[in-house]
Coordinates of C-alpha atoms (C1' of nucleotides) in Angstrom, one line a residue:
Chain A
M165 CA 40.1 -25.6 3.0
K166 CA 36.8 -24.0 2.1
K167 CA 33.8 -23.3 3.9
F168 CA 30.5 -25.7 2.9
Y169 CA 27.1 -25.1 4.1
F170 CA 24.4 -27.8 4.5
H171 CA 20.9 -27.5 4.8
I172 CA 19.2 -30.4 6.4
D173 CA 15.4 -30.8 6.0
A174 CA 13.2 -33.7 7.3
N175 CA 11.1 -34.9 4.7
S176 CA 7.2 -34.4 5.3
A177 CA 8.3 -33.7 8.7
Y178 CA 5.2 -33.6 10.7
L179 CA 4.0 -36.8 8.8
S180 CA 7.0 -38.7 9.1
W181 CA 7.3 -38.2 12.5
E182 CA 3.6 -39.1 13.4
A183 CA 4.3 -42.1 11.0
V184 CA 7.4 -43.1 13.2
Y185 CA 5.6 -42.9 16.2
R186 CA 2.6 -44.9 15.5
L187 CA 4.8 -47.6 14.1
Q188 CA 6.6 -47.9 17.4
Q189 CA 3.1 -47.9 19.2
G190 CA 2.5 -51.0 17.2
E191 CA 0.4 -49.7 14.2
Q192 CA 0.8 -51.8 11.2
I193 CA 0.1 -49.3 8.6
D194 CA 3.0 -46.6 7.8
L195 CA 1.4 -43.5 7.0
R196 CA 4.0 -42.4 4.5
D197 CA 2.9 -45.5 2.4
I198 CA -0.7 -44.4 2.0
P199 CA -2.4 -41.1 0.9
S200 CA -2.3 -39.3 4.3
V201 CA -2.1 -35.9 5.7
I202 CA -1.6 -34.1 9.1
G203 CA -4.3 -31.7 9.6
G204 CA -6.6 -29.6 12.0
N205 CA -10.4 -29.9 12.7
P206 CA -12.8 -28.4 10.1
K207 CA -15.5 -28.5 12.8
T208 CA -13.2 -25.7 14.8
R209 CA -12.6 -24.2 11.6
K210 CA -9.1 -25.3 11.7
G211 CA -9.2 -27.6 8.8
I212 CA -6.1 -27.3 6.8
I213 CA -3.4 -29.5 5.8
L214 CA 0.0 -29.0 7.6
A215 CA 1.8 -32.1 6.1
K216 CA 1.3 -34.7 3.5
S217 CA 2.5 -37.9 2.4
I218 CA 4.0 -38.7 -1.1
P219 CA 1.1 -40.8 -2.1
A220 CA -1.3 -37.8 -0.9
K221 CA 1.1 -35.5 -3.0
N222 CA 0.4 -37.5 -6.0
Y223 CA -3.3 -36.5 -5.6
N224 CA -2.0 -33.2 -5.9
I225 CA -3.0 -32.4 -2.6
Q226 CA -1.0 -29.3 -1.4
T227 CA 0.2 -28.1 2.2
G228 CA -2.1 -25.2 3.5
E229 CA -5.1 -26.1 1.4
T230 CA -8.4 -26.9 3.3
L231 CA -9.3 -30.6 4.2
Y232 CA -12.7 -30.2 2.5
K233 CA -10.6 -29.6 -0.9
A234 CA -8.2 -32.4 -0.3
L235 CA -11.0 -34.7 0.3
Q236 CA -12.5 -33.8 -3.2
K237 CA -9.2 -34.9 -4.6
C238 CA -8.9 -38.1 -2.7
P239 CA -12.0 -39.2 -0.8
N240 CA -10.4 -42.1 1.2
L241 CA -7.5 -39.6 2.4
K242 CA -6.3 -40.6 6.0
I243 CA -6.5 -37.3 8.0
V244 CA -4.4 -37.3 11.4
S245 CA -4.7 -34.7 14.1
P246 CA -1.2 -32.9 15.0
N247 CA 0.4 -34.1 18.0
Y248 CA 2.8 -31.3 18.4
H249 CA 4.6 -32.7 21.5
I250 CA 5.8 -35.7 19.6
Y251 CA 7.0 -33.5 16.6
M252 CA 8.9 -31.5 19.3
K253 CA 10.6 -34.5 20.4
A254 CA 11.7 -35.8 17.0
S255 CA 13.0 -32.4 16.2
N256 CA 14.8 -32.2 19.2
A257 CA 16.5 -35.7 18.6
M258 CA 17.4 -34.7 15.2
H259 CA 19.2 -31.5 16.4
N260 CA 21.2 -33.5 18.9
I261 CA 22.3 -35.7 16.2
L262 CA 23.5 -32.7 14.0
K263 CA 24.9 -31.0 16.9
E264 CA 27.6 -33.8 17.1
Y265 CA 28.8 -33.0 13.6
S266 CA 29.6 -29.2 14.0
P267 CA 29.0 -26.7 16.8
N268 CA 28.1 -24.1 14.3
I269 CA 24.4 -24.9 13.9
Q270 CA 21.4 -22.8 13.3
R271 CA 18.1 -24.1 13.8
F272 CA 16.1 -22.6 11.2
S273 CA 12.6 -24.0 11.9
I274 CA 11.3 -27.2 13.4
D275 CA 12.3 -29.4 10.7
E276 CA 15.3 -27.5 9.2
S277 CA 19.0 -26.6 10.3
F278 CA 21.8 -25.0 8.7
L279 CA 25.5 -26.1 9.6
D280 CA 28.8 -25.1 8.3
F281 CA 32.0 -27.4 7.7
N282 CA 35.5 -26.6 6.5
F283 CA 36.6 -29.1 3.7
S284 CA 39.3 -29.2 1.1
N285 CA 37.0 -30.9 -1.8
R286 CA 33.6 -31.4 -2.7
T287 CA 33.6 -35.1 -2.5
D288 CA 34.5 -35.0 1.5
S289 CA 31.4 -32.8 1.9
I290 CA 29.1 -35.2 0.1
K291 CA 30.5 -38.3 2.1
L292 CA 29.8 -36.5 5.4
A293 CA 26.3 -35.6 4.3
F294 CA 25.6 -39.2 3.3
K295 CA 26.7 -40.2 6.6
I296 CA 24.5 -37.8 8.4
K297 CA 21.6 -38.7 6.5
E298 CA 22.0 -42.5 7.0
R299 CA 22.4 -42.1 10.6
I300 CA 19.2 -40.2 11.0
K301 CA 17.4 -42.7 9.0
R302 CA 18.7 -45.6 11.1
E303 CA 18.5 -44.0 14.5
L304 CA 15.3 -42.0 14.3
G305 CA 13.4 -43.7 11.3
F306 CA 12.6 -40.9 9.1
T307 CA 14.4 -39.4 6.0
V308 CA 16.3 -36.1 5.4
N309 CA 17.2 -34.2 2.2
I310 CA 20.5 -32.4 2.6
G311 CA 21.4 -29.6 0.3
I312 CA 25.2 -28.6 0.1
S313 CA 26.8 -25.4 -1.3
S314 CA 28.8 -22.4 -0.5
N315 CA 26.2 -20.2 1.1
K316 CA 22.9 -21.1 3.1
L317 CA 20.6 -19.9 0.2
L318 CA 22.0 -22.2 -2.4
A319 CA 22.0 -25.0 0.3
K320 CA 18.4 -24.6 1.1
V321 CA 17.4 -24.5 -2.6
A322 CA 19.3 -27.5 -3.2
S323 CA 17.8 -29.4 -0.5
D324 CA 14.6 -28.9 -2.1
F325 CA 15.5 -30.9 -5.2
K326 CA 14.2 -34.3 -5.5
K327 CA 12.8 -35.8 -2.4
P328 CA 12.9 -37.7 -0.2
D329 CA 16.1 -39.1 1.3
N330 CA 18.5 -37.2 -1.2
I331 CA 21.7 -35.2 -1.1
H332 CA 22.1 -32.3 -3.7
T333 CA 24.8 -30.0 -4.4
L334 CA 24.2 -26.6 -6.0
F335 CA 27.6 -24.7 -6.0
P336 CA 28.0 -21.5 -8.0
D337 CA 29.2 -23.1 -11.2
E338 CA 25.8 -25.2 -11.1
I339 CA 23.5 -22.2 -10.7
E340 CA 22.9 -21.9 -14.4
E341 CA 22.1 -25.5 -15.0
K342 CA 20.4 -26.6 -12.0
M343 CA 18.6 -23.4 -10.6
W344 CA 18.1 -21.0 -13.4
P345 CA 15.5 -23.1 -15.3
L346 CA 13.1 -23.3 -12.3
P347 CA 10.0 -21.6 -12.1
V348 CA 10.6 -18.2 -10.0
D349 CA 8.1 -19.3 -7.3
V350 CA 10.5 -21.9 -5.7
L351 CA 13.2 -19.2 -4.9
F352 CA 13.4 -18.3 -1.2
M353 CA 11.5 -15.1 -0.6
V354 CA 9.5 -14.9 -3.7
G355 CA 5.9 -15.5 -2.3
R356 CA 2.3 -15.2 -3.2
A357 CA 2.1 -11.4 -3.6
T358 CA 5.5 -11.1 -5.6
I359 CA 4.9 -13.8 -8.3
P360 CA 2.3 -11.9 -10.1
K361 CA 4.2 -8.8 -10.2
L362 CA 7.3 -10.5 -11.7
H363 CA 5.2 -12.3 -14.2
R364 CA 3.9 -9.0 -15.5
M365 CA 7.4 -8.0 -15.6
G366 CA 8.0 -11.2 -18.0
I367 CA 9.9 -13.0 -15.4
Y368 CA 8.9 -16.7 -15.0
T369 CA 12.2 -18.5 -14.3
I370 CA 14.9 -18.1 -11.6
G371 CA 17.2 -17.3 -14.6
D372 CA 14.9 -14.4 -15.8
L373 CA 14.9 -13.0 -12.5
A374 CA 19.0 -13.1 -12.4
N375 CA 19.0 -11.4 -15.7
A376 CA 16.5 -8.7 -15.2
N377 CA 17.5 -5.2 -14.7
L378 CA 18.5 -4.7 -11.0
D379 CA 17.4 -0.7 -11.2
Y380 CA 13.8 -1.6 -12.3
L381 CA 13.5 -4.6 -9.7
K382 CA 14.7 -1.8 -7.2
Y383 CA 12.1 0.6 -8.5
T384 CA 9.2 -1.5 -8.3
L385 CA 9.9 -3.9 -5.3
K386 CA 12.3 -1.8 -3.2
S387 CA 14.7 -3.5 -1.1
H388 CA 12.9 -6.5 -1.6
G389 CA 13.8 -6.5 -5.3
K390 CA 17.4 -6.4 -4.8
L391 CA 17.2 -9.4 -2.3
I392 CA 15.4 -11.5 -4.7
W393 CA 17.8 -10.8 -7.8
E394 CA 20.7 -11.3 -5.4
Y395 CA 19.4 -14.8 -4.5
A396 CA 18.5 -15.6 -7.9
N397 CA 22.3 -14.8 -8.9
G398 CA 23.3 -17.1 -5.7
I399 CA 24.4 -13.9 -3.9
E400 CA 24.1 -14.7 -0.2
S401 CA 26.7 -14.5 2.9
S402 CA 24.8 -14.3 6.1
G403 CA 26.5 -17.2 7.6
I404 CA 25.4 -19.5 10.6
R405 CA 23.6 -17.5 13.2
S406 CA 24.0 -19.8 16.3
D407 CA 20.9 -20.0 18.8
K408 CA 22.8 -17.9 21.3
S409 CA 23.4 -15.2 19.3
T410 CA 19.9 -14.5 18.4
S411 CA 17.1 -13.3 20.9
I412 CA 13.6 -13.5 20.6
K413 CA 11.6 -10.2 19.5
G414 CA 8.3 -10.9 20.0
I415 CA 5.7 -13.3 21.6
G416 CA 2.2 -14.0 20.3
N417 CA -0.7 -16.5 20.6
S418 CA -3.6 -16.3 18.4
T419 CA -6.9 -18.6 17.7
T420 CA -9.5 -19.0 15.3
L421 CA -12.9 -18.9 17.2
P422 CA -14.9 -22.1 16.8
R423 CA -17.7 -19.7 15.9
D424 CA -17.9 -16.2 14.8
I425 CA -18.4 -13.6 17.8
D426 CA -20.2 -10.5 18.0
Q427 CA -20.3 -9.8 21.8
S428 CA -17.5 -7.8 23.2
K429 CA -17.7 -10.0 26.3
D430 CA -16.8 -13.0 24.7
A431 CA -14.2 -11.7 22.7
L432 CA -12.5 -10.3 26.1
M433 CA -12.9 -13.7 27.5
Y434 CA -10.6 -15.2 24.6
L435 CA -8.2 -12.2 24.6
L436 CA -7.9 -13.0 28.5
A437 CA -7.3 -16.7 27.8
L438 CA -4.6 -15.8 25.2
T439 CA -2.9 -13.1 27.3
E440 CA -2.6 -15.6 29.9
M441 CA -0.4 -17.9 27.7
V442 CA 1.5 -14.9 26.2
T443 CA 2.1 -13.6 29.6
M444 CA 3.5 -17.0 31.0
R445 CA 5.8 -17.3 28.1
L446 CA 7.1 -13.6 28.5
R447 CA 8.0 -14.6 32.0
H448 CA 9.3 -18.1 31.1
N449 CA 11.7 -16.1 28.7
K450 CA 12.8 -13.7 31.4
K451 CA 11.6 -10.8 29.5
L452 CA 9.5 -7.4 29.8
C453 CA 7.3 -6.1 27.0
K454 CA 7.2 -2.3 26.1
V455 CA 4.5 -2.9 23.4
V456 CA 1.0 -4.8 23.4
V457 CA -0.8 -5.7 20.1
V458 CA -4.3 -7.0 19.6
S459 CA -5.3 -8.4 16.3
I460 CA -8.7 -8.9 14.8
K461 CA -9.7 -11.1 11.8
N462 CA -13.1 -10.7 10.3
T463 CA -15.3 -13.5 8.8
D464 CA -14.3 -12.5 5.5
L465 CA -10.7 -13.0 6.4
S466 CA -9.8 -9.2 6.2
H467 CA -7.8 -8.2 9.4
Y468 CA -6.6 -5.4 11.4
S469 CA -4.5 -4.6 14.5
H470 CA -4.0 -1.9 17.3
Q471 CA -1.1 -1.5 19.5
M472 CA 0.1 0.8 22.4
T473 CA 3.5 1.3 23.8
L474 CA 3.2 1.0 27.8
I475 CA 4.4 3.6 30.1
S476 CA 7.0 0.9 31.6
P477 CA 7.8 -2.4 30.4
T478 CA 6.0 -5.2 32.4
D479 CA 5.3 -9.0 32.2
D480 CA 2.4 -8.8 34.8
T481 CA -0.8 -10.6 33.3
N482 CA -3.5 -8.0 34.7
I483 CA -1.5 -4.9 33.5
I484 CA -1.0 -6.5 30.0
Y485 CA -4.8 -7.6 30.0
D486 CA -6.0 -4.2 31.0
A487 CA -4.1 -2.7 27.9
I488 CA -5.7 -5.6 25.7
K489 CA -9.0 -4.7 26.9
T490 CA -8.3 -0.8 25.9
L491 CA -7.0 -1.6 22.8
F492 CA -9.9 -4.1 21.6
H493 CA -12.4 -1.3 22.6
Q494 CA -10.8 1.3 20.7
A495 CA -10.2 -1.0 17.7
W496 CA -13.2 -3.2 17.4
H497 CA -15.4 -2.2 14.2
S498 CA -18.3 -4.3 15.8
Q499 CA -18.3 -6.7 13.0
A500 CA -18.4 -10.4 13.7
I501 CA -15.0 -11.8 14.7
R502 CA -13.5 -14.9 13.5
H503 CA -10.1 -14.9 14.8
L504 CA -8.3 -13.0 17.8
G505 CA -4.5 -12.4 18.7
V506 CA -2.6 -11.2 21.4
R507 CA 1.2 -10.2 21.1
V508 CA 3.8 -8.4 22.8
T509 CA 6.7 -7.1 21.2
S510 CA 9.8 -4.6 22.0
L511 CA 11.1 -7.1 24.6
V512 CA 13.7 -6.0 27.2
D513 CA 15.6 -8.4 29.7
N514 CA 14.0 -8.6 33.2
D515 CA 17.1 -8.8 35.4
N516 CA 18.6 -5.5 34.8
Y517 CA 15.1 -3.6 34.8
Q518 CA 15.1 -0.1 36.1
Y519 CA 12.1 0.6 38.3
S520 CA 10.4 3.9 37.3
I521 CA 8.0 6.0 39.2
F522 CA 5.3 5.0 37.3
D523 CA 5.4 1.5 38.2
H524 CA 2.6 -0.3 39.8
R525 CA 3.0 0.0 43.7
N526 CA 2.3 -3.7 44.2
L527 CA 4.9 -4.7 41.6
E528 CA 6.6 -7.1 43.9
N529 CA 3.5 -8.8 45.0
L530 CA 2.4 -9.1 41.4
R531 CA 5.5 -10.8 40.4
K532 CA 5.2 -13.2 43.1
L533 CA 1.7 -14.1 42.5
N534 CA 2.5 -14.6 38.7
S535 CA 5.7 -16.7 39.4
T536 CA 3.4 -18.9 41.7
I537 CA 0.6 -19.4 39.2
D538 CA 3.4 -20.0 36.6
D539 CA 4.9 -22.8 38.6
L540 CA 1.7 -24.4 39.4
R541 CA 0.9 -24.7 35.6
L542 CA 4.1 -25.9 34.9
K543 CA 4.1 -28.6 37.5
Y544 CA 0.3 -29.7 37.4
G545 CA -0.7 -28.6 33.8
K546 CA -1.9 -25.2 32.6
D547 CA -5.8 -26.2 33.8
I548 CA -4.8 -26.3 37.6
I549 CA -5.7 -22.7 38.1
L550 CA -8.2 -20.7 36.4
R551 CA -9.8 -17.4 36.7
S552 CA -13.4 -17.3 38.0
T553 CA -14.3 -15.7 34.7
F554 CA -14.0 -19.0 33.1
L555 CA -15.9 -21.1 35.3
H556 CA -18.9 -23.0 33.7
K557 CA -17.6 -21.3 30.3
K558 CA -16.6 -23.4 27.1
V559 CA -13.7 -21.1 26.6
K560 CA -10.5 -22.7 27.7
P561 CA -8.9 -20.6 30.3
I562 CA -5.6 -20.7 28.6
I563 CA -5.0 -20.7 25.0
G564 CA -2.0 -20.9 22.7
G565 CA 0.8 -23.1 21.7
V566 CA 4.1 -24.4 22.8
G567 CA 5.1 -23.4 26.3
E568 CA 8.2 -25.0 27.6
D569 CA 10.0 -26.5 24.7
E570 CA 10.4 -23.5 22.6
Y571 CA 13.2 -22.2 20.5
K572 CA 13.8 -19.6 18.2
M573 CA 12.2 -19.5 14.7
M574 CA 13.5 -17.0 12.3
S575 CA 11.7 -18.1 9.1
S576 CA 12.0 -15.1 6.5
L577 CA 15.4 -14.4 7.5
L578 CA 18.3 -16.7 6.5
Chain B
dT128 C1' -19.9 -26.0 5.6
dC129 C1' -14.8 -23.1 3.4
dT130 C1' -8.2 -20.3 4.6
dG131 C1' -3.8 -22.2 11.4
dG132 C1' -0.5 -20.4 14.3
dG133 C1' 4.0 -18.9 15.3
dG134 C1' 7.4 -15.7 14.0
dT135 C1' 10.6 -11.7 11.3
dC136 C1' 11.3 -7.6 8.6
dC137 C1' 10.1 -3.4 5.7
dT138 C1' 7.8 0.7 4.5
dA139 C1' 5.1 4.8 4.7
dG140 C1' 2.9 8.4 7.3
dG141 C1' 2.6 11.3 11.4
dA142 C1' 4.2 13.3 15.8
dC143 C1' 7.5 15.5 17.8
dC144 C1' 12.2 17.5 18.7
dC145 C1' 16.2 20.2 17.8
Chain C
dT31 C1' 5.9 36.2 8.7
dC32 C1' 5.1 31.6 6.6
dT33 C1' 7.4 27.0 6.1
dG34 C1' 13.8 23.6 6.3
dG35 C1' 15.9 19.5 7.2
dG36 C1' 17.6 15.8 10.1
dG37 C1' 16.5 12.3 13.3
dT38 C1' 13.9 9.0 16.4
dC39 C1' 9.7 7.2 17.8
dC40 C1' 5.2 5.4 17.2
dT41 C1' 1.6 2.9 14.5
dA42 C1' -0.9 0.3 10.9
dG43 C1' -0.4 -2.7 7.3
dG44 C1' 2.1 -6.0 4.2
dA45 C1' 5.2 -9.3 2.7
dC46 C1' 7.8 -13.2 3.6
dC47 C1' 9.0 -17.8 6.2
dC48 C1' 8.0 -22.6 8.0

DNA sequence: TCTGGGGTCCTAGGACCC
DNA sequence: TCTGGGGTCCTAGGACCC
């Protein structure tokens, strides 16, 4: 018996899930059959493409580009706003099916999972992949690609071959034929900044990278050079990281402001709304944070951040917001602000927390207050309670994504 | 009117301690 | 009198992923 890794990847995930949902609601048109995208709202400056249909792809529309640009390429493009709750449900449904086939499952992102199996031969692995793929299509109404290999990296590369609704293998003896001719850009961990550096070294394909001088790559790209050289040679051995074995490292929320801001009192209001969501998620995860970070993006998209280590770990909204205020005042260059972020890191579990003499005197009362507010918000919606600061203001009193249904995402780490 | 929002890890420099 | 070396923590910024 040998170990086989599967990488399951939902095709055009957000768009497929939206299409399935709409068909269930009685809509006649399948978004997957027309040029369509899931995208934000340009009026609030969130106008980028999150997912595209295959007909949209044929217009050369790309994920991450602006809706403005996409509309120039395809004027009758159908644009749909994202509906994250639906996507979370679709993702969970897929995960529940996959779990039935192996307890060794690693949820890699909202639309990707790794599984491992033992088989005595390749044919058996392909048969099972086919069964899984067909079952998801039949029961959930969307298609997936499945990549199969002897490690996660190769399985992931394989699932990215021809789409949609396909199974591909990329075993070590197939690397030279199937992977080396591909442009180096498609290799996991070769991103925007690395591509031009590799091109300058005369490296254009994954094969070029695989056969490049390792010492020189290490010299120019440090540990990252070694990593991508190994990936180009199919070397990777991390194995399945189960959801239980990994713990969350940080929690953050950020938002692009509908308009640039140049008054600190306006910025502070957004920062408070972001802090409300971050601390609520922090408490929900039963963590305390030791470090608080503010990040600011200018109109020209340049950005900077400022952080501080707290005297003692906390999950309290007021204490964390005080730190945020201090950080903002210290950091802000007084230039117009496009985007603001709040993040907490250096998390510790809150159940075995040792009280220190520096702790806030009313800590217990604060805890009770925080948890009461959290409960009300979970029960009646997040707008049930708001700070008086937000009364009659346009700023939403609590800003940020996904509270309850979260799961770990570890995207640049296999 | 034209670049989102959620993450993780790595690196480099400075502070500080022994 | 005159500059060692190792270790850890903190901070800022950059790179990557989906």
